Short mmCIF file of N, CA and C in Angstrom, two decimals:
data_model
loop_
_atom_site.label_atom_id
_atom_site.label_comp_id
_atom_site.label_asym_id
_atom_site.label_seq_id
_atom_site.Cartn_x
_atom_site.Cartn_y
_atom_site.Cartn_z
N MET G 1 39.24 77.16 5.03
CA MET G 1 39.28 75.42 5.25
C MET G 1 40.18 75.43 6.08
N THR G 2 39.81 74.14 6.89
CA THR G 2 40.84 73.39 8.04
C THR G 2 42.22 73.03 6.94
N ALA G 3 43.58 72.56 6.87
CA ALA G 3 44.16 71.69 6.58
C ALA G 3 44.10 70.71 6.41
N GLU G 4 43.75 69.87 7.13
CA GLU G 4 42.80 68.30 7.00
C GLU G 4 41.94 68.23 5.74
N ALA G 5 40.94 69.18 5.77
CA ALA G 5 40.02 69.31 4.82
C ALA G 5 40.42 69.84 3.27
N GLU G 6 40.94 70.88 3.94
CA GLU G 6 41.95 70.37 2.05
C GLU G 6 42.82 69.62 1.41
N LYS G 7 43.25 68.66 2.10
CA LYS G 7 43.88 67.37 2.21
C LYS G 7 43.25 66.38 1.10
N GLU G 8 42.09 66.59 1.54
CA GLU G 8 40.67 65.79 0.83
C GLU G 8 40.55 66.08 -0.25
N ARG G 9 39.08 65.50 -1.29
CA ARG G 9 38.87 65.62 -2.37
C ARG G 9 37.50 66.42 -2.16
N ILE G 10 37.15 67.52 -2.90
CA ILE G 10 35.64 68.27 -2.75
C ILE G 10 34.88 67.63 -3.59
N LYS G 11 34.05 67.65 -3.02
CA LYS G 11 32.41 67.20 -3.69
C LYS G 11 31.29 68.96 -3.85
N THR G 12 30.56 68.29 -4.54
CA THR G 12 29.62 69.09 -4.74
C THR G 12 28.40 69.04 -4.00
N VAL G 13 27.65 69.95 -3.23
CA VAL G 13 26.45 69.35 -2.74
C VAL G 13 25.61 70.96 -3.54
N THR G 14 23.98 70.65 -3.74
CA THR G 14 23.33 71.56 -4.63
C THR G 14 22.14 71.64 -3.56
N ILE G 15 21.50 72.75 -3.40
CA ILE G 15 20.19 73.02 -2.59
C ILE G 15 19.91 74.04 -4.17
N LEU G 16 18.52 72.83 -4.08
CA LEU G 16 17.53 73.36 -5.61
C LEU G 16 16.27 74.19 -4.46
N LEU G 17 16.00 75.84 -4.79
CA LEU G 17 14.91 76.53 -4.00
C LEU G 17 14.32 76.39 -5.48
N THR G 18 13.14 76.21 -5.64
CA THR G 18 11.86 76.82 -6.37
C THR G 18 10.56 77.11 -5.81
N ARG G 19 10.02 77.67 -6.85
CA ARG G 19 8.34 78.12 -6.76
C ARG G 19 7.58 77.63 -7.24
N TYR G 20 5.85 77.05 -6.55
CA TYR G 20 5.30 76.17 -6.88
C TYR G 20 4.02 77.49 -7.46
N SER G 21 2.97 77.01 -8.12
CA SER G 21 1.99 77.66 -8.32
C SER G 21 0.50 77.57 -7.44
N THR G 22 0.74 76.20 -6.33
CA THR G 22 -0.23 75.71 -6.02
C THR G 22 -0.50 76.69 -4.80
N LEU G 23 -1.93 76.94 -4.14
CA LEU G 23 -1.99 77.64 -2.78
C LEU G 23 -1.09 77.56 -1.73
N PHE G 24 -0.68 76.61 -1.40
CA PHE G 24 -0.16 76.02 -0.37
C PHE G 24 1.33 76.80 -0.71
N SER G 25 1.67 77.13 -2.32
CA SER G 25 3.35 78.00 -2.22
C SER G 25 2.91 78.51 -2.25
N ARG G 26 1.73 79.34 -2.90
CA ARG G 26 1.58 80.84 -2.49
C ARG G 26 1.62 81.49 -1.10
N PHE G 27 1.03 80.58 -0.40
CA PHE G 27 0.55 80.76 1.20
C PHE G 27 2.58 81.00 1.59
N ILE G 28 3.03 80.34 1.42
CA ILE G 28 4.18 79.84 1.96
C ILE G 28 4.85 81.58 1.55
N CYS G 29 5.15 81.56 0.43
CA CYS G 29 5.80 82.32 -0.40
C CYS G 29 5.63 83.64 0.41
N GLY G 30 3.55 84.01 0.61
CA GLY G 30 3.36 85.27 0.59
C GLY G 30 3.94 85.53 2.36
N ILE G 31 3.60 84.32 3.08
CA ILE G 31 3.74 84.70 4.41
C ILE G 31 4.85 84.73 4.94
N SER G 32 6.32 84.25 4.35
CA SER G 32 7.57 84.36 4.35
C SER G 32 8.19 85.77 3.61
N LYS G 33 7.50 86.51 2.71
CA LYS G 33 7.79 87.72 1.78
C LYS G 33 9.17 86.97 1.06
N ASN G 34 9.19 85.70 0.31
CA ASN G 34 9.96 85.11 0.11
C ASN G 34 9.98 84.62 -1.29
N HIS G 35 10.30 84.48 -2.62
CA HIS G 35 10.07 84.00 -3.65
C HIS G 35 10.03 82.57 -3.56
N TYR G 36 10.42 81.73 -3.07
CA TYR G 36 10.89 80.43 -2.81
C TYR G 36 10.00 79.64 -1.90
N SER G 37 9.30 78.18 -2.20
CA SER G 37 8.30 78.04 -1.47
C SER G 37 8.62 76.36 -1.90
N HIS G 38 9.69 75.92 -2.11
CA HIS G 38 10.14 74.24 -2.04
C HIS G 38 11.70 74.72 -1.80
N ALA G 39 12.25 73.53 -1.10
CA ALA G 39 13.92 72.91 -1.08
C ALA G 39 14.29 71.72 -1.25
N ALA G 40 15.61 71.40 -1.96
CA ALA G 40 15.84 69.66 -2.07
C ALA G 40 17.01 70.23 -2.02
N ILE G 41 17.73 68.67 -1.71
CA ILE G 41 18.84 69.24 -1.48
C ILE G 41 19.71 67.62 -3.00
N SER G 42 20.57 68.08 -3.43
CA SER G 42 21.46 66.70 -4.37
C SER G 42 23.19 66.88 -4.09
N ILE G 43 23.38 65.44 -3.98
CA ILE G 43 24.77 65.39 -3.61
C ILE G 43 25.55 64.62 -5.07
N ASP G 44 24.44 64.40 -6.30
CA ASP G 44 24.62 64.21 -7.55
C ASP G 44 25.37 65.37 -8.35
N GLY G 45 26.74 64.69 -8.60
CA GLY G 45 27.53 65.75 -9.27
C GLY G 45 26.94 66.35 -10.39
N ASN G 46 25.60 65.67 -10.90
CA ASN G 46 25.35 65.94 -12.37
C ASN G 46 23.74 66.48 -11.99
N GLU G 47 23.41 66.54 -10.56
CA GLU G 47 22.27 67.42 -10.37
C GLU G 47 20.74 66.40 -10.80
N GLU G 48 20.50 64.93 -10.90
CA GLU G 48 19.70 64.49 -11.57
C GLU G 48 19.00 63.78 -10.22
N LEU G 49 19.41 63.95 -9.13
CA LEU G 49 18.36 63.56 -8.33
C LEU G 49 18.42 64.67 -6.88
N PHE G 50 17.44 65.06 -6.40
CA PHE G 50 17.49 65.94 -5.35
C PHE G 50 16.13 64.80 -4.71
N TYR G 51 16.70 65.11 -3.06
CA TYR G 51 16.20 64.96 -1.75
C TYR G 51 15.19 65.95 -1.13
N SER G 52 14.18 65.37 -0.48
CA SER G 52 13.03 66.26 -0.26
C SER G 52 12.30 66.04 0.74
N PHE G 53 11.02 67.03 0.78
CA PHE G 53 10.03 66.58 1.94
C PHE G 53 8.97 67.01 1.46
N ASN G 54 7.77 66.86 0.61
CA ASN G 54 6.62 67.44 0.43
C ASN G 54 5.34 66.70 1.12
N CYS G 55 4.12 67.06 0.47
CA CYS G 55 2.73 66.70 1.35
C CYS G 55 2.76 64.94 0.98
N LYS G 56 3.56 64.20 0.30
CA LYS G 56 3.85 62.99 -0.07
C LYS G 56 4.89 62.46 1.09
N GLY G 57 5.36 62.82 1.58
CA GLY G 57 6.48 62.26 2.76
C GLY G 57 8.29 62.43 2.20
N PHE G 58 9.03 61.94 2.55
CA PHE G 58 9.96 62.04 2.01
C PHE G 58 10.14 61.40 0.42
N VAL G 59 10.79 62.40 0.07
CA VAL G 59 10.42 61.80 -2.00
C VAL G 59 12.05 62.51 -3.03
N VAL G 60 12.31 61.65 -3.90
CA VAL G 60 13.77 61.74 -4.70
C VAL G 60 12.61 62.45 -6.06
N GLU G 61 13.11 63.56 -6.54
CA GLU G 61 12.91 64.51 -7.17
C GLU G 61 14.46 64.57 -8.48
N LYS G 62 13.61 64.22 -9.65
CA LYS G 62 14.04 64.17 -10.83
C LYS G 62 13.83 65.87 -11.79
N PRO G 63 14.04 67.13 -11.83
CA PRO G 63 13.50 68.51 -11.66
C PRO G 63 14.54 68.12 -13.31
N LYS G 64 15.07 67.88 -13.76
CA LYS G 64 15.86 67.98 -14.77
C LYS G 64 14.98 67.01 -15.82
N LYS G 65 14.53 65.96 -15.26
CA LYS G 65 13.41 65.07 -16.50
C LYS G 65 12.13 65.38 -16.01
N ARG G 66 11.44 66.07 -15.22
CA ARG G 66 9.97 66.38 -15.21
C ARG G 66 10.13 67.26 -14.23
N LYS G 67 9.41 68.49 -15.12
CA LYS G 67 9.53 69.34 -14.37
C LYS G 67 7.57 69.64 -13.99
N PRO G 68 7.60 69.56 -13.08
CA PRO G 68 5.91 69.74 -12.87
C PRO G 68 5.10 71.00 -13.13
N ARG G 69 3.77 70.45 -13.30
CA ARG G 69 2.79 71.60 -14.43
C ARG G 69 3.26 73.18 -13.39
N THR G 70 2.99 72.72 -12.02
CA THR G 70 3.13 74.12 -11.64
C THR G 70 3.94 74.60 -11.07
N GLN G 71 5.29 74.12 -11.12
CA GLN G 71 6.71 74.91 -10.93
C GLN G 71 6.43 75.99 -12.17
N ARG G 72 7.08 77.26 -11.27
CA ARG G 72 6.88 78.65 -11.94
C ARG G 72 8.56 78.74 -12.42
N ALA G 73 8.68 79.77 -13.13
CA ALA G 73 9.97 80.17 -13.69
C ALA G 73 10.83 80.38 -12.59
N GLY G 74 12.31 80.86 -12.46
CA GLY G 74 13.09 81.49 -11.50
C GLY G 74 13.68 80.48 -10.23
N SER G 75 13.76 79.15 -10.38
CA SER G 75 14.20 78.77 -9.70
C SER G 75 16.03 79.09 -9.34
N ILE G 76 16.77 78.73 -8.45
CA ILE G 76 17.69 79.29 -8.02
C ILE G 76 18.71 77.75 -7.02
N CYS G 77 19.69 77.53 -7.72
CA CYS G 77 20.57 76.73 -7.42
C CYS G 77 21.63 77.42 -6.11
N ILE G 78 21.80 76.70 -5.30
CA ILE G 78 22.73 77.03 -4.31
C ILE G 78 24.13 76.20 -4.37
N ARG G 79 25.11 76.14 -5.13
CA ARG G 79 26.12 75.32 -4.78
C ARG G 79 27.35 75.51 -3.71
N MET G 80 27.72 74.50 -3.35
CA MET G 80 28.88 74.27 -1.89
C MET G 80 29.63 73.04 -2.14
N GLN G 81 30.97 73.85 -2.19
CA GLN G 81 32.30 72.86 -2.24
C GLN G 81 32.13 72.33 -0.63
N VAL G 82 32.43 70.80 -0.50
CA VAL G 82 32.37 70.12 1.05
C VAL G 82 33.81 69.08 0.92
N PRO G 83 34.52 68.90 1.95
CA PRO G 83 35.87 67.89 1.88
C PRO G 83 34.82 66.73 1.57
N GLU G 84 35.58 65.60 1.07
CA GLU G 84 34.85 64.04 0.95
C GLU G 84 34.04 63.91 2.46
N SER G 85 34.86 63.72 3.24
CA SER G 85 34.25 63.47 4.66
C SER G 85 33.01 64.08 4.67
N THR G 86 32.76 65.23 4.62
CA THR G 86 31.35 65.78 4.92
C THR G 86 30.40 65.25 4.57
N TYR G 87 30.71 65.35 2.55
CA TYR G 87 30.19 64.35 1.53
C TYR G 87 29.38 63.04 2.37
N ALA G 88 30.39 62.43 2.48
CA ALA G 88 30.35 61.40 3.50
C ALA G 88 29.04 61.48 3.97
N LEU G 89 29.22 61.95 5.17
CA LEU G 89 27.95 62.59 5.98
C LEU G 89 26.82 62.64 5.53
N ILE G 90 26.35 63.43 4.33
CA ILE G 90 25.39 63.68 4.51
C ILE G 90 24.76 62.77 3.32
N LYS G 91 25.81 62.16 2.18
CA LYS G 91 25.36 60.84 1.98
C LYS G 91 24.65 59.83 2.63
N GLU G 92 25.53 59.53 3.82
CA GLU G 92 24.97 58.16 4.87
C GLU G 92 23.66 58.48 5.35
N GLU G 93 23.35 60.43 5.83
CA GLU G 93 22.23 60.58 6.07
C GLU G 93 20.96 60.76 4.98
N LEU G 94 21.17 60.38 3.53
CA LEU G 94 20.27 60.29 2.78
C LEU G 94 20.38 59.18 2.82
N ASP G 95 21.17 58.35 2.39
CA ASP G 95 20.95 56.86 2.40
C ASP G 95 20.11 56.21 3.28
N TYR G 96 20.29 57.23 4.65
CA TYR G 96 19.23 56.02 5.92
C TYR G 96 18.13 56.39 5.45
N PHE G 97 17.57 57.73 4.81
CA PHE G 97 16.01 58.47 4.86
C PHE G 97 15.59 57.35 3.45
N LEU G 98 16.77 57.35 2.34
CA LEU G 98 15.81 56.30 1.62
C LEU G 98 15.51 54.75 1.69
N GLU G 99 16.45 54.52 2.81
CA GLU G 99 16.19 52.99 3.10
C GLU G 99 14.87 53.18 4.25
N HIS G 100 14.62 54.01 4.87
CA HIS G 100 13.98 53.66 5.94
C HIS G 100 12.71 55.37 5.67
N ARG G 101 12.27 55.35 4.24
CA ARG G 101 11.53 56.37 3.99
C ARG G 101 9.95 56.13 4.23
N GLU G 102 9.74 55.14 3.94
CA GLU G 102 8.05 54.80 5.15
C GLU G 102 7.95 55.17 6.68
N ARG G 103 9.25 55.82 7.72
CA ARG G 103 8.98 56.30 8.92
C ARG G 103 8.67 57.37 8.87
N TYR G 104 9.13 58.26 7.74
CA TYR G 104 8.74 59.54 7.50
C TYR G 104 7.47 59.93 6.77
N ALA G 105 7.05 61.51 7.50
CA ALA G 105 6.08 62.20 6.99
C ALA G 105 5.71 63.38 6.82
N PHE G 106 5.31 64.56 6.25
CA PHE G 106 5.60 65.54 5.47
C PHE G 106 4.86 66.34 7.46
N SER G 107 5.56 67.20 7.82
CA SER G 107 4.98 67.85 8.70
C SER G 107 3.99 69.37 8.54
N ARG G 108 2.93 69.42 8.93
CA ARG G 108 2.26 70.46 8.01
C ARG G 108 2.14 71.52 9.62
N LEU G 109 2.17 70.75 10.72
CA LEU G 109 2.53 71.66 12.09
C LEU G 109 3.47 72.23 11.81
N GLY G 110 4.63 71.43 11.57
CA GLY G 110 6.11 71.96 11.31
C GLY G 110 6.01 73.62 10.56
N VAL G 111 6.22 73.44 9.52
CA VAL G 111 5.33 74.70 9.24
C VAL G 111 4.95 75.42 9.41
N ALA G 112 3.39 75.46 10.10
CA ALA G 112 2.97 76.40 10.94
C ALA G 112 3.62 76.72 12.19
N LEU G 113 4.15 75.91 12.74
CA LEU G 113 5.14 76.60 14.02
C LEU G 113 6.47 77.45 13.43
N CYS G 114 6.59 76.63 12.10
CA CYS G 114 7.96 77.64 11.60
C CYS G 114 7.50 79.07 11.37
N VAL G 115 5.76 79.10 10.56
CA VAL G 115 5.91 80.50 10.55
C VAL G 115 5.45 81.73 11.65
N LEU G 116 5.43 80.56 12.77
CA LEU G 116 5.25 81.33 13.88
C LEU G 116 6.87 81.45 14.38
N HIS G 117 7.71 81.30 14.30
CA HIS G 117 8.67 81.43 14.78
C HIS G 117 8.85 80.66 16.18
N ILE G 118 8.31 79.37 16.00
CA ILE G 118 8.09 78.49 17.29
C ILE G 118 9.35 77.27 17.05
N PRO G 119 10.44 77.05 17.68
CA PRO G 119 11.00 75.83 17.38
C PRO G 119 10.56 74.83 17.65
N HIS G 120 10.61 73.53 17.29
CA HIS G 120 10.12 72.16 17.34
C HIS G 120 10.86 71.29 16.76
N LYS G 121 10.77 70.08 16.83
CA LYS G 121 11.26 68.64 16.03
C LYS G 121 10.24 67.60 17.09
N PHE G 122 9.80 67.34 15.51
CA PHE G 122 8.57 65.71 15.96
C PHE G 122 9.25 64.90 15.32
N LYS G 123 9.23 63.92 15.96
CA LYS G 123 9.83 62.59 15.22
C LYS G 123 9.24 62.18 14.14
N ASN G 124 10.51 61.87 13.07
CA ASN G 124 10.01 61.48 11.66
C ASN G 124 9.12 62.23 10.87
N ARG G 125 9.36 63.70 11.11
CA ARG G 125 8.83 64.06 10.55
C ARG G 125 9.00 65.76 10.77
N TYR G 126 9.14 66.06 8.70
CA TYR G 126 10.23 67.22 8.28
C TYR G 126 9.33 68.01 7.51
N PHE G 127 9.14 69.02 6.92
CA PHE G 127 9.13 69.73 5.96
C PHE G 127 10.32 70.14 4.92
N CYS G 128 10.62 70.38 3.87
CA CYS G 128 11.45 70.65 2.90
C CYS G 128 12.52 71.16 3.74
N SER G 129 12.60 72.79 3.74
CA SER G 129 13.59 73.56 4.53
C SER G 129 14.44 73.32 5.17
N GLN G 130 13.47 72.60 6.53
CA GLN G 130 13.80 71.88 8.22
C GLN G 130 14.80 71.03 7.55
N PHE G 131 14.67 70.07 6.73
CA PHE G 131 15.30 68.90 6.41
C PHE G 131 16.52 69.09 5.93
N VAL G 132 16.50 70.07 4.77
CA VAL G 132 17.50 70.25 3.84
C VAL G 132 18.52 70.92 5.07
N ALA G 133 18.27 71.75 5.77
CA ALA G 133 19.45 72.51 6.69
C ALA G 133 19.64 71.69 8.22
N GLU G 134 18.44 70.71 8.32
CA GLU G 134 19.24 69.57 9.13
C GLU G 134 20.01 68.64 8.57
N ILE G 135 19.75 68.78 7.45
CA ILE G 135 21.10 67.65 6.92
C ILE G 135 22.61 68.12 6.71
N LEU G 136 22.57 69.14 6.49
CA LEU G 136 23.60 69.90 5.96
C LEU G 136 24.21 70.41 7.55
N ALA G 137 23.99 71.05 8.59
CA ALA G 137 24.26 71.24 9.87
C ALA G 137 24.13 69.66 10.70
N ARG G 138 23.86 68.89 10.55
CA ARG G 138 24.62 67.85 11.33
C ARG G 138 25.71 67.10 10.89
N ALA G 139 26.10 67.72 9.32
CA ALA G 139 27.11 67.11 8.35
C ALA G 139 28.38 68.11 8.73
N GLY G 140 28.33 69.12 9.14
CA GLY G 140 29.38 70.14 9.72
C GLY G 140 29.28 71.28 8.80
N ALA G 141 28.27 71.02 7.69
CA ALA G 141 28.47 71.67 5.83
C ALA G 141 28.25 72.98 6.28
N VAL G 142 27.29 73.77 7.22
CA VAL G 142 26.48 75.03 7.29
C VAL G 142 26.68 75.58 8.67
N GLU G 143 26.45 76.94 8.79
CA GLU G 143 26.69 77.23 10.27
C GLU G 143 25.44 78.04 10.03
N LEU G 144 24.12 77.70 11.11
CA LEU G 144 22.77 78.56 10.70
C LEU G 144 22.82 79.42 12.22
N GLU G 145 22.01 80.28 11.70
CA GLU G 145 21.60 81.80 12.42
C GLU G 145 20.65 81.29 13.50
N LYS G 146 19.77 79.91 13.39
CA LYS G 146 18.50 79.43 14.10
C LYS G 146 18.51 78.36 14.19
N LYS G 147 17.61 77.58 14.79
CA LYS G 147 16.93 76.22 14.60
C LYS G 147 16.90 76.00 13.42
N GLU G 148 16.98 74.30 12.93
CA GLU G 148 16.58 73.86 11.42
C GLU G 148 15.35 74.08 11.21
N SER G 149 14.20 74.11 12.01
CA SER G 149 12.75 73.96 11.99
C SER G 149 12.39 75.52 12.00
N LEU G 150 12.81 76.35 11.88
CA LEU G 150 12.62 77.70 11.97
C LEU G 150 12.96 78.13 10.33
N TYR G 151 13.66 77.72 9.52
CA TYR G 151 14.05 77.68 8.06
C TYR G 151 12.62 77.44 7.13
N MET G 152 12.13 78.23 6.52
CA MET G 152 11.46 78.54 5.62
C MET G 152 12.60 78.60 4.36
N PRO G 153 12.33 77.82 2.99
CA PRO G 153 13.07 77.81 1.68
C PRO G 153 13.74 78.93 1.27
N GLY G 154 13.24 79.78 1.49
CA GLY G 154 13.75 81.31 1.42
C GLY G 154 15.48 81.25 1.81
N GLN G 155 15.07 81.40 3.05
CA GLN G 155 15.92 81.70 3.91
C GLN G 155 17.11 81.27 3.97
N LEU G 156 17.15 79.75 3.50
CA LEU G 156 18.69 79.14 3.22
C LEU G 156 19.49 79.90 2.54
N LEU G 157 19.10 80.80 1.29
CA LEU G 157 19.89 81.75 0.33
C LEU G 157 20.68 82.40 1.26
N ASP G 158 19.88 83.35 2.25
CA ASP G 158 20.77 84.13 2.73
C ASP G 158 20.96 84.26 4.71
N ARG G 159 20.65 83.17 4.99
CA ARG G 159 20.91 82.95 6.75
C ARG G 159 21.35 81.74 6.58
N MET G 160 22.33 80.93 6.11
CA MET G 160 22.77 79.49 6.17
C MET G 160 24.02 80.29 5.42
N LYS G 161 25.28 79.70 6.59
CA LYS G 161 26.85 80.03 6.04
C LYS G 161 27.19 78.75 5.52
N SER G 162 28.14 78.80 4.17
CA SER G 162 29.12 77.52 4.20
C SER G 162 30.15 77.61 4.40
N VAL G 163 30.56 76.57 5.63
CA VAL G 163 31.82 76.27 6.24
C VAL G 163 32.87 76.23 5.21
N TYR G 164 32.65 75.83 4.28
CA TYR G 164 34.32 75.67 3.73
C TYR G 164 34.07 75.84 2.04
N SER G 165 33.55 76.57 2.06
CA SER G 165 33.59 77.60 0.42
C SER G 165 32.17 78.55 0.73
N GLU G 166 32.63 79.47 -0.62
CA GLU G 166 31.27 80.60 -0.92
C GLU G 166 30.73 79.62 -1.83
N LYS G 167 29.14 80.03 -1.23
CA LYS G 167 28.08 79.46 -1.93
C LYS G 167 27.92 80.30 -3.06
N GLN G 168 28.24 79.42 -4.44
CA GLN G 168 27.86 79.43 -6.15
C GLN G 168 26.43 79.37 -6.19
N ILE G 169 25.70 80.58 -7.04
CA ILE G 169 24.62 80.51 -7.04
C ILE G 169 24.04 81.01 -8.04
N ILE G 170 23.58 79.93 -9.03
CA ILE G 170 22.78 79.88 -10.42
C ILE G 170 21.52 79.81 -10.18
N VAL G 171 20.71 81.14 -10.77
CA VAL G 171 19.34 81.04 -11.06
C VAL G 171 19.29 80.99 -12.64
N ASP G 172 17.87 79.73 -12.31
CA ASP G 172 17.40 79.46 -13.10
C ASP G 172 18.58 78.00 -13.61
N GLY G 173 19.09 77.53 -12.01
CA GLY G 173 20.30 76.10 -12.57
C GLY G 173 19.80 75.12 -12.69
N ILE G 174 18.22 74.32 -12.59
CA ILE G 174 17.71 73.58 -13.29
C ILE G 174 16.85 73.56 -14.81
#
């Protein structure tokens, strides 16, 4: 951690990885050979609100209040400590998405290109893990091995390096 970052207050950013029992989820897990089919990010210290993309577009999820019927056991939380300045950049990005949520849509084609290992960037279209990776990378919270559009949800666990702290892994975190 840099000397400047050490002087700042530390905040927690949480990534939630889950698996659902839908056909699309089973396809994602099978093709990626990974247990997780969905990723979301929270900057709320209580982990009440998570932000992500699904077939409805940009969404705010509340996994502690309502567990979807299709969610399977075995979710995992990745907690990272970041300086307040990095946290502020992440919050600013999320606030922008919230304010302009009608502009954004889920990218089915993006998922297909990710599966084929073809980097891409579509205006205002994301899939869940691409969104999480891009938000964290733009804020400087993580170092990525590859383009944001090439991350499946489970790959956020082992192919993304936290810049400011070790990743804390919590199984069945939510």
